[in-house]
Coordinates of C-alpha atoms in Angstrom, one line a residue:
Chain A
M1 CA 26.7 6.2 -35.6
L2 CA 26.5 4.7 -32.1
N3 CA 29.7 6.1 -31.4
T4 CA 29.1 9.5 -32.5
L5 CA 26.0 9.4 -30.1
S6 CA 28.1 7.6 -27.6
N7 CA 30.5 10.8 -27.9
L8 CA 27.6 13.1 -27.6
F9 CA 26.5 11.6 -24.5
Y10 CA 29.8 11.4 -23.0
R11 CA 30.6 15.6 -24.0
R12 CA 26.9 16.4 -22.8
P13 CA 25.5 14.0 -19.9
A14 CA 22.6 16.6 -19.4
I15 CA 21.3 15.2 -23.0
L16 CA 21.4 11.4 -21.8
T17 CA 19.4 12.7 -18.3
L18 CA 17.3 14.4 -20.8
L19 CA 16.8 11.4 -23.1
L20 CA 16.2 8.9 -20.0
L21 CA 13.7 11.4 -18.2
G22 CA 11.9 12.1 -21.0
P23 CA 9.8 8.8 -21.6
P24 CA 9.0 8.3 -17.9
L25 CA 8.1 12.1 -16.9
A26 CA 6.0 11.7 -20.0
W27 CA 4.3 8.9 -18.8
I28 CA 3.9 10.3 -15.1
G29 CA 3.1 13.6 -16.3
I30 CA 0.7 13.1 -18.9
V31 CA -1.5 9.9 -17.2
Y32 CA -1.2 11.2 -13.9
I33 CA -0.7 14.2 -13.2
G34 CA -3.2 15.2 -16.4
S35 CA -5.6 12.9 -14.4
L36 CA -5.2 15.0 -11.5
L37 CA -5.5 18.3 -13.1
A38 CA -8.8 16.9 -15.1
L39 CA -10.2 15.5 -11.5
L40 CA -9.1 19.4 -10.2
L41 CA -10.9 21.0 -12.9
Q42 CA -14.4 18.5 -12.7
S43 CA -14.7 20.1 -9.0
F44 CA -15.2 23.4 -10.5
Y45 CA -18.1 22.3 -12.1
H46 CA -21.6 21.4 -11.0
L47 CA -24.3 19.2 -11.3
D48 CA -27.7 20.2 -12.4
D49 CA -30.2 18.8 -10.0
F50 CA -33.2 19.0 -12.5
S51 CA -31.7 17.5 -15.8
G52 CA -28.9 15.4 -13.6
T53 CA -26.0 16.5 -16.4
V54 CA -23.0 18.0 -15.4
I55 CA -22.7 22.1 -16.4
H56 CA -19.0 22.9 -17.7
E57 CA -19.1 26.4 -16.2
F58 CA -16.6 27.9 -13.6
T59 CA -18.3 27.6 -10.0
L60 CA -17.7 27.4 -6.4
A61 CA -21.1 25.9 -5.7
T62 CA -19.7 22.3 -5.4
Y63 CA -17.1 23.1 -2.8
A64 CA -19.8 25.0 -1.0
Q65 CA -22.0 21.5 -0.9
L66 CA -19.0 20.1 1.3
L67 CA -20.2 22.3 4.2
D68 CA -23.4 20.7 4.4
P69 CA -24.0 19.0 7.7
A70 CA -24.2 15.9 6.4
N71 CA -20.9 16.0 4.3
L72 CA -19.2 18.2 6.6
T73 CA -19.8 14.9 9.7
T74 CA -18.3 12.5 7.0
I75 CA -15.2 14.2 6.5
L76 CA -14.8 14.8 10.7
R77 CA -15.7 10.9 11.0
T78 CA -13.0 10.2 8.3
V79 CA -10.3 12.3 9.9
A80 CA -11.1 11.2 13.5
M81 CA -10.9 7.5 12.7
A82 CA -7.8 8.1 10.7
A83 CA -6.4 9.9 13.8
T84 CA -7.5 6.8 16.2
V85 CA -5.7 4.8 13.8
T86 CA -2.7 6.2 13.4
V87 CA -2.6 6.5 17.2
F88 CA -2.9 3.3 18.1
S89 CA -0.7 2.2 15.3
A90 CA 2.4 4.0 16.8
I91 CA 1.8 2.3 20.0
I92 CA 1.9 -1.2 18.7
A93 CA 4.5 -0.3 16.1
Y94 CA 7.1 1.0 18.5
P95 CA 7.9 -1.9 20.4
I96 CA 8.5 -4.3 17.3
A97 CA 10.4 -1.5 15.5
Y98 CA 12.4 -1.2 18.9
F99 CA 13.1 -4.6 19.2
A100 CA 13.9 -5.2 15.3
A101 CA 16.2 -2.3 15.6
R102 CA 18.1 -2.4 18.6
Y103 CA 18.3 -6.3 19.9
A104 CA 17.6 -8.3 16.6
R105 CA 21.0 -9.9 14.9
G106 CA 21.8 -11.5 11.8
R107 CA 18.9 -14.4 11.0
T108 CA 16.8 -12.7 13.7
K109 CA 17.1 -9.5 12.0
A110 CA 16.2 -10.8 8.6
L111 CA 13.4 -12.9 10.0
F112 CA 12.0 -10.0 11.7
Y113 CA 12.1 -7.7 8.4
L114 CA 10.6 -10.7 6.4
A115 CA 7.6 -10.9 9.2
V116 CA 6.8 -7.3 8.5
M117 CA 7.2 -7.2 4.7
M118 CA 5.0 -10.2 4.1
P119 CA 2.0 -8.9 5.6
L120 CA 2.8 -5.6 4.2
W121 CA 2.7 -6.9 0.7
S122 CA 0.2 -9.5 0.8
S123 CA -3.0 -9.1 -0.8
Y124 CA -5.1 -6.1 0.4
L125 CA -8.6 -7.9 -0.4
V126 CA -7.2 -11.0 1.6
K127 CA -6.3 -9.2 4.7
V128 CA -9.8 -7.5 4.6
Y129 CA -11.5 -10.6 4.2
A130 CA -9.5 -12.3 7.1
W131 CA -10.8 -9.8 9.3
K132 CA -14.2 -10.4 7.9
L133 CA -13.8 -14.1 9.4
I134 CA -12.5 -13.1 12.6
L135 CA -15.1 -10.3 13.6
A136 CA -18.2 -12.3 12.4
K137 CA -20.6 -13.3 15.4
E138 CA -19.8 -16.6 14.9
G139 CA -16.3 -16.1 14.6
I140 CA -13.3 -16.6 16.2
I141 CA -13.3 -13.6 18.6
S142 CA -16.6 -14.7 19.8
W143 CA -15.7 -17.9 20.5
V144 CA -12.6 -17.2 22.4
A145 CA -14.7 -14.7 24.3
N146 CA -16.9 -17.6 25.3
T147 CA -14.5 -20.1 26.0
L148 CA -13.0 -17.5 28.5
H149 CA -16.5 -17.0 29.7
L150 CA -16.1 -13.3 28.7
G151 CA -19.0 -12.9 26.7
W152 CA -20.4 -10.4 28.5
L153 CA -17.2 -8.0 28.1
L154 CA -17.7 -8.4 24.2
D155 CA -21.3 -7.6 24.7
L156 CA -20.3 -4.8 26.9
L157 CA -18.1 -3.3 24.2
L158 CA -20.5 -4.0 21.7
S159 CA -23.6 -1.7 23.9
T160 CA -21.0 1.2 24.1
P161 CA -22.7 3.9 22.0
V162 CA -20.5 5.1 18.8
I163 CA -18.1 2.6 18.6
G164 CA -20.3 -0.4 19.2
G165 CA -22.6 -2.0 16.9
S166 CA -24.8 -5.3 16.3
S167 CA -21.9 -7.2 15.9
L168 CA -18.2 -6.5 15.5
S169 CA -18.0 -6.8 11.9
F170 CA -20.9 -3.9 11.7
S171 CA -19.3 -1.5 14.5
Y172 CA -16.6 1.3 14.4
M173 CA -14.4 -1.0 16.6
G174 CA -14.2 -3.5 13.7
T175 CA -13.4 -0.9 11.0
F176 CA -10.6 0.8 13.4
L177 CA -9.3 -3.1 14.1
V178 CA -9.4 -3.8 10.2
F179 CA -7.3 -0.4 9.3
L180 CA -5.2 -0.7 12.3
Y181 CA -4.1 -4.5 10.9
I182 CA -3.7 -3.3 7.5
W183 CA -1.4 -0.2 8.0
L184 CA 0.3 -1.4 10.9
P185 CA 3.7 -2.3 8.9
Y186 CA 3.5 1.1 7.2
M187 CA 4.3 2.3 10.7
I188 CA 6.9 0.1 12.0
L189 CA 9.7 0.2 9.0
P190 CA 10.2 4.0 9.3
I191 CA 10.3 4.0 12.9
Q192 CA 12.8 1.0 12.6
A193 CA 15.0 3.0 10.4
A194 CA 14.8 5.9 12.7
L195 CA 15.7 3.8 15.6
E196 CA 18.8 2.6 13.5
R197 CA 19.9 5.8 12.9
V198 CA 20.4 6.8 16.7
P199 CA 23.7 7.0 17.1
K200 CA 25.1 4.4 19.6
E201 CA 27.6 6.5 21.4
Y202 CA 24.9 8.8 22.4
V203 CA 22.9 5.8 24.1
E204 CA 26.2 4.7 25.9
A205 CA 27.1 8.6 26.8
A206 CA 23.8 8.5 28.7
A207 CA 24.6 5.5 30.2
D208 CA 27.9 6.7 31.4
L209 CA 26.5 10.2 32.7
G210 CA 24.6 7.7 35.0
A211 CA 21.4 8.3 33.1
S212 CA 18.5 5.2 34.3
Q213 CA 17.5 3.0 31.1
Q214 CA 13.9 4.6 31.3
R215 CA 15.6 8.3 31.1
T216 CA 17.6 7.4 28.3
F217 CA 14.9 6.1 26.5
R218 CA 12.6 9.4 27.4
D219 CA 15.4 12.0 26.8
I220 CA 17.8 10.4 23.9
I221 CA 15.6 7.6 22.1
L222 CA 12.3 8.6 21.8
P223 CA 12.8 12.1 20.8
L224 CA 15.3 10.9 18.3
S225 CA 13.2 8.6 17.0
F226 CA 10.2 10.6 17.0
P227 CA 10.6 11.8 13.1
G228 CA 10.2 7.6 12.1
V229 CA 6.8 7.9 13.8
V230 CA 5.6 10.6 12.3
A231 CA 7.0 9.3 9.0
G232 CA 4.9 6.3 9.4
S233 CA 1.9 8.4 10.6
I234 CA 1.6 9.9 6.9
F235 CA 1.3 6.7 5.7
T236 CA -1.6 5.5 8.1
F237 CA -3.3 8.7 8.4
S238 CA -3.2 9.0 4.5
L239 CA -4.2 5.5 3.5
T240 CA -7.3 5.5 6.4
L241 CA -8.1 9.0 5.1
G242 CA -9.0 7.6 1.4
D243 CA -9.8 4.2 1.9
Y244 CA -13.5 3.3 0.8
I245 CA -13.6 -0.8 0.7
V246 CA -12.4 -1.5 4.8
P247 CA -15.4 0.4 5.9
Q248 CA -17.8 -0.9 2.8
I249 CA -17.0 -4.7 4.0
V250 CA -16.6 -3.9 7.9
G251 CA -18.3 -1.3 9.3
N252 CA -21.8 0.2 9.8
S253 CA -23.9 2.2 7.5
R254 CA -22.4 5.3 8.2
P255 CA -20.2 6.2 5.2
M256 CA -16.5 7.5 5.1
I257 CA -14.9 9.9 2.4
G258 CA -14.0 7.3 0.2
Q259 CA -17.3 5.2 0.2
T260 CA -19.1 8.7 -0.7
V261 CA -16.7 9.5 -3.1
Y262 CA -17.1 6.2 -4.6
T263 CA -21.2 6.3 -4.4
L264 CA -20.9 10.0 -5.8
Q265 CA -19.4 9.2 -8.9
G266 CA -21.0 5.5 -9.4
T267 CA -24.3 5.3 -8.9
A268 CA -25.3 9.3 -8.2
G269 CA -23.3 10.2 -11.1
D270 CA -22.2 13.3 -9.5
I271 CA -18.5 13.7 -10.5
P272 CA -17.9 17.5 -9.8
L273 CA -18.9 16.6 -5.8
A274 CA -16.9 13.3 -6.0
A275 CA -14.1 15.4 -7.3
A276 CA -14.4 18.3 -4.7
F277 CA -14.5 15.6 -2.1
T278 CA -10.9 14.1 -3.2
V279 CA -9.6 17.6 -2.6
V280 CA -10.3 17.3 0.9
P281 CA -7.8 14.6 1.7
M282 CA -5.8 16.2 -0.7
V283 CA -5.4 19.4 1.3
I284 CA -5.4 17.5 4.8
M285 CA -2.6 15.6 3.6
A286 CA -0.7 18.9 2.0
F287 CA -0.9 20.6 5.7
Y288 CA -0.1 17.2 7.5
L289 CA 3.2 16.7 5.1
L290 CA 3.8 20.6 5.9
G291 CA 3.9 19.9 9.5
A292 CA 5.4 16.4 8.8
R293 CA 8.2 18.4 7.2
K294 CA 8.6 20.6 10.2
L295 CA 9.3 17.6 12.5
G296 CA 11.5 15.8 10.3
A297 CA 10.2 13.0 8.9
F298 CA 11.3 13.4 5.8
D299 CA 14.9 12.2 6.7
A300 CA 13.3 9.4 8.1
L301 CA 11.5 8.1 4.9
Chain B
M1 CA 23.5 -0.8 26.2
R2 CA 22.1 -3.9 27.0
S3 CA 22.2 -7.2 24.7
E4 CA 18.9 -8.4 26.0
A5 CA 15.6 -7.4 25.6
S6 CA 13.5 -6.9 28.9
W7 CA 10.4 -9.1 29.3
P8 CA 7.7 -6.5 28.3
L9 CA 9.6 -5.6 25.2
K10 CA 9.7 -9.3 24.1
I11 CA 6.1 -9.6 24.7
A12 CA 4.9 -6.7 23.3
A13 CA 7.0 -7.4 20.2
G14 CA 6.0 -10.8 20.0
A15 CA 2.5 -9.8 20.5
G16 CA 2.7 -7.6 17.5
L17 CA 4.2 -9.9 15.2
L18 CA 1.3 -12.5 16.0
F19 CA -1.5 -9.5 15.5
L20 CA 0.5 -9.3 12.0
H21 CA 0.2 -13.0 11.2
L22 CA -2.7 -14.8 13.0
P23 CA -5.6 -13.4 10.3
L24 CA -3.5 -15.0 7.4
L25 CA -3.4 -18.3 8.8
L26 CA -7.1 -18.2 9.7
I27 CA -7.9 -17.5 5.8
I28 CA -6.0 -20.9 5.3
V29 CA -7.9 -22.8 7.9
Y30 CA -11.1 -21.7 6.7
A31 CA -10.2 -23.1 3.1
F32 CA -10.7 -26.7 4.8
T33 CA -14.1 -26.0 6.8
T34 CA -17.1 -27.9 5.9
E35 CA -19.1 -25.1 6.7
E36 CA -20.3 -23.1 3.5
R37 CA -22.6 -20.5 4.8
S38 CA -20.9 -18.9 7.7
F39 CA -18.0 -18.2 9.7
Q40 CA -18.1 -20.9 12.6
F41 CA -15.2 -21.2 14.5
P42 CA -13.8 -23.6 15.1
P43 CA -14.7 -25.5 12.0
P44 CA -17.2 -27.9 12.5
G45 CA -15.2 -30.3 10.3
L46 CA -12.3 -30.4 7.7
T47 CA -12.0 -31.1 4.0
L48 CA -10.2 -30.7 0.8
H49 CA -13.7 -30.7 -1.1
W50 CA -13.4 -26.9 -2.1
F51 CA -10.3 -26.9 -3.8
S52 CA -11.8 -29.6 -6.1
V53 CA -14.8 -27.0 -6.4
A54 CA -12.6 -24.3 -7.4
W55 CA -10.5 -25.9 -9.9
F56 CA -13.4 -28.0 -11.7
D57 CA -17.2 -26.2 -10.9
R58 CA -15.9 -22.7 -10.6
P59 CA -15.5 -21.3 -14.3
D60 CA -16.1 -17.8 -13.1
I61 CA -12.6 -17.9 -11.4
W62 CA -11.0 -18.4 -14.4
P63 CA -11.4 -15.3 -17.0
P64 CA -10.4 -12.9 -13.6
L65 CA -7.5 -15.0 -12.9
W66 CA -5.9 -14.8 -16.6
L67 CA -6.7 -11.0 -16.7
S68 CA -5.0 -10.2 -13.9
I69 CA -2.0 -12.0 -14.9
K70 CA -2.2 -10.6 -18.2
V71 CA -2.6 -6.8 -17.0
A72 CA 0.1 -7.8 -14.2
A73 CA 2.7 -8.8 -16.8
I74 CA 2.0 -5.9 -19.3
A75 CA 2.2 -3.1 -16.3
T76 CA 5.1 -4.4 -15.3
F77 CA 7.0 -4.5 -18.5
F78 CA 6.3 -1.0 -19.2
A79 CA 7.2 -0.1 -15.1
L80 CA 10.4 -2.0 -16.0
I81 CA 11.3 0.5 -18.5
F82 CA 9.9 3.5 -17.3
G83 CA 11.0 2.9 -13.7
T84 CA 14.5 2.0 -14.8
L85 CA 15.0 5.1 -17.4
A86 CA 13.8 7.5 -14.3
S87 CA 16.2 5.5 -11.7
A88 CA 19.2 6.1 -13.8
A89 CA 18.5 9.5 -14.9
L90 CA 18.1 10.7 -11.1
A91 CA 20.7 8.5 -9.5
R92 CA 24.0 10.3 -11.0
A93 CA 22.3 14.0 -12.1
T94 CA 22.3 16.9 -10.3
F95 CA 19.9 19.7 -11.4
F96 CA 17.4 22.0 -9.8
G97 CA 14.3 20.7 -9.5
K98 CA 15.8 17.2 -9.1
D99 CA 13.9 16.6 -5.7
Q100 CA 10.6 17.9 -6.8
L101 CA 10.6 15.6 -9.8
S102 CA 11.7 12.4 -7.7
L103 CA 8.6 13.1 -5.6
L104 CA 6.7 13.3 -8.5
F105 CA 7.3 9.5 -9.0
I106 CA 6.7 8.8 -5.6
L107 CA 3.1 10.6 -5.8
P108 CA 0.8 7.6 -7.2
I109 CA 1.7 5.4 -4.1
A110 CA 1.9 8.5 -1.6
L111 CA -1.6 9.4 -2.3
P112 CA -4.8 7.3 -1.4
G113 CA -5.3 5.1 -4.2
I114 CA -9.0 6.3 -4.6
I115 CA -7.9 9.8 -5.8
T116 CA -5.6 7.8 -8.5
G117 CA -8.6 5.7 -9.3
I118 CA -11.1 8.5 -9.7
A119 CA -8.7 10.9 -11.3
L120 CA -7.8 8.4 -14.2
R121 CA -11.8 7.7 -14.5
S122 CA -12.5 11.6 -15.1
A123 CA -9.6 11.7 -17.3
F124 CA -11.0 8.8 -19.3
D125 CA -14.5 10.5 -19.5
I126 CA -12.9 13.5 -20.8
M127 CA -11.3 12.2 -23.4
N128 CA -14.2 9.5 -24.3
L129 CA -11.8 6.7 -23.9
P130 CA -13.8 3.5 -23.5
F131 CA -12.8 1.2 -20.8
S132 CA -10.6 -1.7 -21.7
T133 CA -7.8 -4.2 -20.7
W134 CA -5.7 -0.9 -21.6
T135 CA -7.2 1.3 -19.0
I136 CA -6.3 -1.0 -16.2
I137 CA -2.7 -1.5 -17.4
L138 CA -2.5 2.2 -17.8
G139 CA -3.8 2.8 -14.1
H140 CA -1.5 -0.1 -12.8
A141 CA 1.7 0.7 -14.5
T142 CA 1.7 4.3 -12.8
F143 CA 2.2 2.9 -9.4
C144 CA 4.2 0.4 -10.4
I145 CA 7.1 2.4 -11.7
V146 CA 7.5 3.5 -8.4
V147 CA 8.3 0.1 -7.1
V148 CA 10.8 -0.7 -9.6
Y149 CA 12.3 3.0 -9.4
N150 CA 13.1 2.4 -5.7
N151 CA 14.9 -0.8 -6.5
T152 CA 16.9 0.2 -9.4
L153 CA 17.9 3.6 -7.6
A154 CA 19.0 2.1 -4.3
R155 CA 21.3 -0.1 -6.9
F156 CA 22.5 2.5 -9.0
R157 CA 23.6 4.4 -5.9
R158 CA 25.6 1.5 -4.7
M159 CA 27.1 0.9 -8.1
Q160 CA 31.0 2.1 -9.0
G161 CA 31.0 5.0 -11.1
N162 CA 34.4 4.2 -12.5
M163 CA 33.6 0.9 -13.9
V164 CA 32.0 2.9 -16.2
E165 CA 34.5 5.0 -16.9
A166 CA 36.7 2.0 -17.2
S167 CA 34.8 0.4 -19.9
M168 CA 34.2 4.0 -22.1
D169 CA 38.4 4.1 -21.7
L170 CA 38.9 0.9 -23.1
G171 CA 36.6 1.7 -26.0
A172 CA 33.4 0.7 -25.6
N173 CA 30.8 2.9 -26.3
S174 CA 27.6 4.1 -24.7
F175 CA 25.5 1.4 -25.5
Q176 CA 28.4 -1.4 -25.1
T177 CA 28.6 -0.2 -21.7
F178 CA 25.3 -0.5 -20.8
R179 CA 24.8 -3.8 -22.2
Y180 CA 27.9 -5.4 -20.7
V181 CA 28.6 -3.0 -17.4
I182 CA 25.8 -1.8 -16.2
L183 CA 23.0 -4.4 -17.1
P184 CA 24.8 -7.1 -15.3
Q185 CA 25.0 -5.3 -12.2
I186 CA 21.4 -3.9 -12.3
A187 CA 19.8 -7.5 -13.6
S188 CA 18.9 -8.4 -10.0
A189 CA 17.5 -5.5 -8.4
L190 CA 15.7 -5.1 -12.0
L191 CA 14.2 -8.9 -11.1
A192 CA 13.4 -7.9 -7.6
G193 CA 11.5 -4.7 -8.7
G194 CA 9.4 -6.5 -11.9
M195 CA 8.5 -9.2 -9.4
L196 CA 7.0 -6.7 -6.5
A197 CA 5.8 -4.7 -9.0
F198 CA 4.0 -7.7 -10.6
A199 CA 2.6 -8.4 -6.8
L200 CA 1.3 -5.2 -6.4
S201 CA -0.5 -5.0 -9.8
F202 CA -2.0 -8.5 -9.2
D203 CA -3.5 -7.9 -6.1
E204 CA -4.8 -4.3 -6.7
V205 CA -8.4 -3.4 -6.3
I206 CA -8.9 0.3 -5.3
V207 CA -7.3 1.8 -8.6
T208 CA -8.7 -0.8 -10.8
T209 CA -12.6 -0.4 -9.7
F210 CA -12.7 2.8 -11.2
T211 CA -10.4 2.0 -14.5
A212 CA -11.9 -1.8 -15.3
G213 CA -15.5 -0.7 -16.2
Q214 CA -17.4 -4.2 -16.6
Q215 CA -14.2 -6.4 -16.7
E216 CA -13.3 -8.3 -13.8
T217 CA -10.0 -8.9 -12.4
L218 CA -9.4 -11.3 -9.4
P219 CA -9.3 -9.0 -6.8
I220 CA -12.7 -7.8 -8.3
W221 CA -13.9 -10.8 -8.3
M222 CA -13.1 -11.6 -5.0
Y223 CA -14.5 -8.1 -3.7
G224 CA -17.7 -9.6 -5.2
E225 CA -17.6 -12.7 -3.3
L226 CA -17.1 -10.3 0.0
I227 CA -20.1 -7.9 -0.6
R228 CA -22.5 -11.3 -1.8
P229 CA -20.6 -14.6 -1.0
R230 CA -21.8 -17.5 -2.4
Q231 CA -19.6 -20.4 -1.6
R232 CA -17.3 -19.1 1.5
P233 CA -14.5 -21.6 1.5
V234 CA -14.1 -21.4 -2.4
T235 CA -13.3 -17.4 -1.8
N236 CA -10.6 -18.7 0.8
V237 CA -8.9 -21.1 -1.9
V238 CA -8.6 -18.6 -4.0
A239 CA -7.2 -16.1 -1.1
I240 CA -4.8 -18.8 -0.7
I241 CA -3.5 -18.6 -4.2
V242 CA -3.7 -15.0 -4.1
I243 CA -1.2 -15.1 -0.9
A244 CA 1.1 -17.3 -2.9
V245 CA 1.4 -15.1 -6.0
T246 CA 2.3 -12.2 -4.0
M247 CA 4.3 -14.2 -1.2
I248 CA 6.8 -15.7 -3.5
P249 CA 7.9 -12.6 -5.3
I250 CA 8.6 -10.9 -2.1
I251 CA 10.7 -13.3 -0.4
C252 CA 12.6 -13.8 -3.5
A253 CA 12.8 -10.0 -4.0
Y254 CA 14.1 -9.6 -0.5
Y255 CA 17.0 -12.4 -1.2
L256 CA 17.9 -10.6 -4.4
T257 CA 18.1 -7.1 -3.1
R258 CA 19.5 -7.8 0.6
E259 CA 23.0 -5.6 0.2
D260 CA 20.9 -2.8 -1.5
K261 CA 19.3 -2.4 2.2
D262 CA 22.8 -1.6 4.3

């Protein structure tokens, strides 16, 4: 019996592939894709304001609600935050990745890799909590600022409109710092991978032809590693777009998309609008991914 | 190419790494502080008191801890099976739509967690499925599959195809070949993938808040403490446990799959 089956697999490998692929595909297909479709379906229903029940009829009214000024502002605010976080994490990540890819060897390289992987994998909530400690009014940042007699600088930053607030943990600056911290490793790894694929010969050729180090970097290394930056930005952008815990714990009371979705599906019980809201990051990410593919980011993943 | 990095680069890279690691060190420092009600820095005094409080006087920590371990173990079990099957099928076969299929397995971690969470929740709603340990596991296994899949896929790609052929030529059937030739070669990748999946599930909070109902996993307990703090240093003690439970698998997994990364 086993041998017959075995022979069948050998003669028709397609059957084996199908048998292997069946169970995981069924799981992802039913549990995950099925749920996503269910969610999408919900976004075409709408909540009856008077009875508070969901009317199961096809309508675009829920999507129209997204265009309310308050909801539109929430979306724009979230996108602005995601874009800022992405730009700054690229700036901070690049030197780390550059050093790891081009100068670190042997043990140093392994150490660098672990030094990036450990914060990447360590608990998300623990990381957010760490920043609650750091940004608190009586916390380490205030202490350092006061010890260096720079308390006035901190106060100045906090009194800046929009990004300021009563303390760092209740301001956009705080939210931004936490996002930056949490997603930074996701930016470092793809950049490092892209830098490692820059052919050494190109760099040597540039030097032979008399290009200065700065010129070699600007004209050879940076353009060739840019797809890595774009690949990293997919993560930083997408993850910021959908997060609801960071702005809940560190930030002011103006919500981001994630928090709105969370409140809508929970206390408000407006599942259709919550579902429509989640379609926003999905659509934004779909366009983002299309653009990223044009820039060659998928080869850098 | 110079072999030495310039000073500005060294400083920028070093500062970046410090930025990544100092916050986690601070978590550890605050577990020993004598100040219970605020995050005063520097700590006014140091004590081991909170470790004994966490162990003896806070029975609310234990049930979430057990639930998290249970969920992570079962989700990892499913992820190991499905992840390995998927990578075994996709590592060698070539067929139309293969790239789209592999994208499908990566989707659960590429899309923001909140989408996965609310999607599962609305599906449970539609099917009238009450929240239980299994609804949590369902969500966790879905994104844990990717982790196992990635690890075993790298190993399958590196594996020599002729070993399998030799085994078949020598008269072993597919099942014996799997047991004696393939399994020993992918064992360490499986172990690594399993440990990473466990770590991922153990501290997942975003999807879990949507699929847990009233149940409390350790991250949900912690989330509650962040919003309504009681004894703050006790939260730090638990955070240290979580760091340990997630860090050790990561380091082990790295050493188990070092060769796959080249």
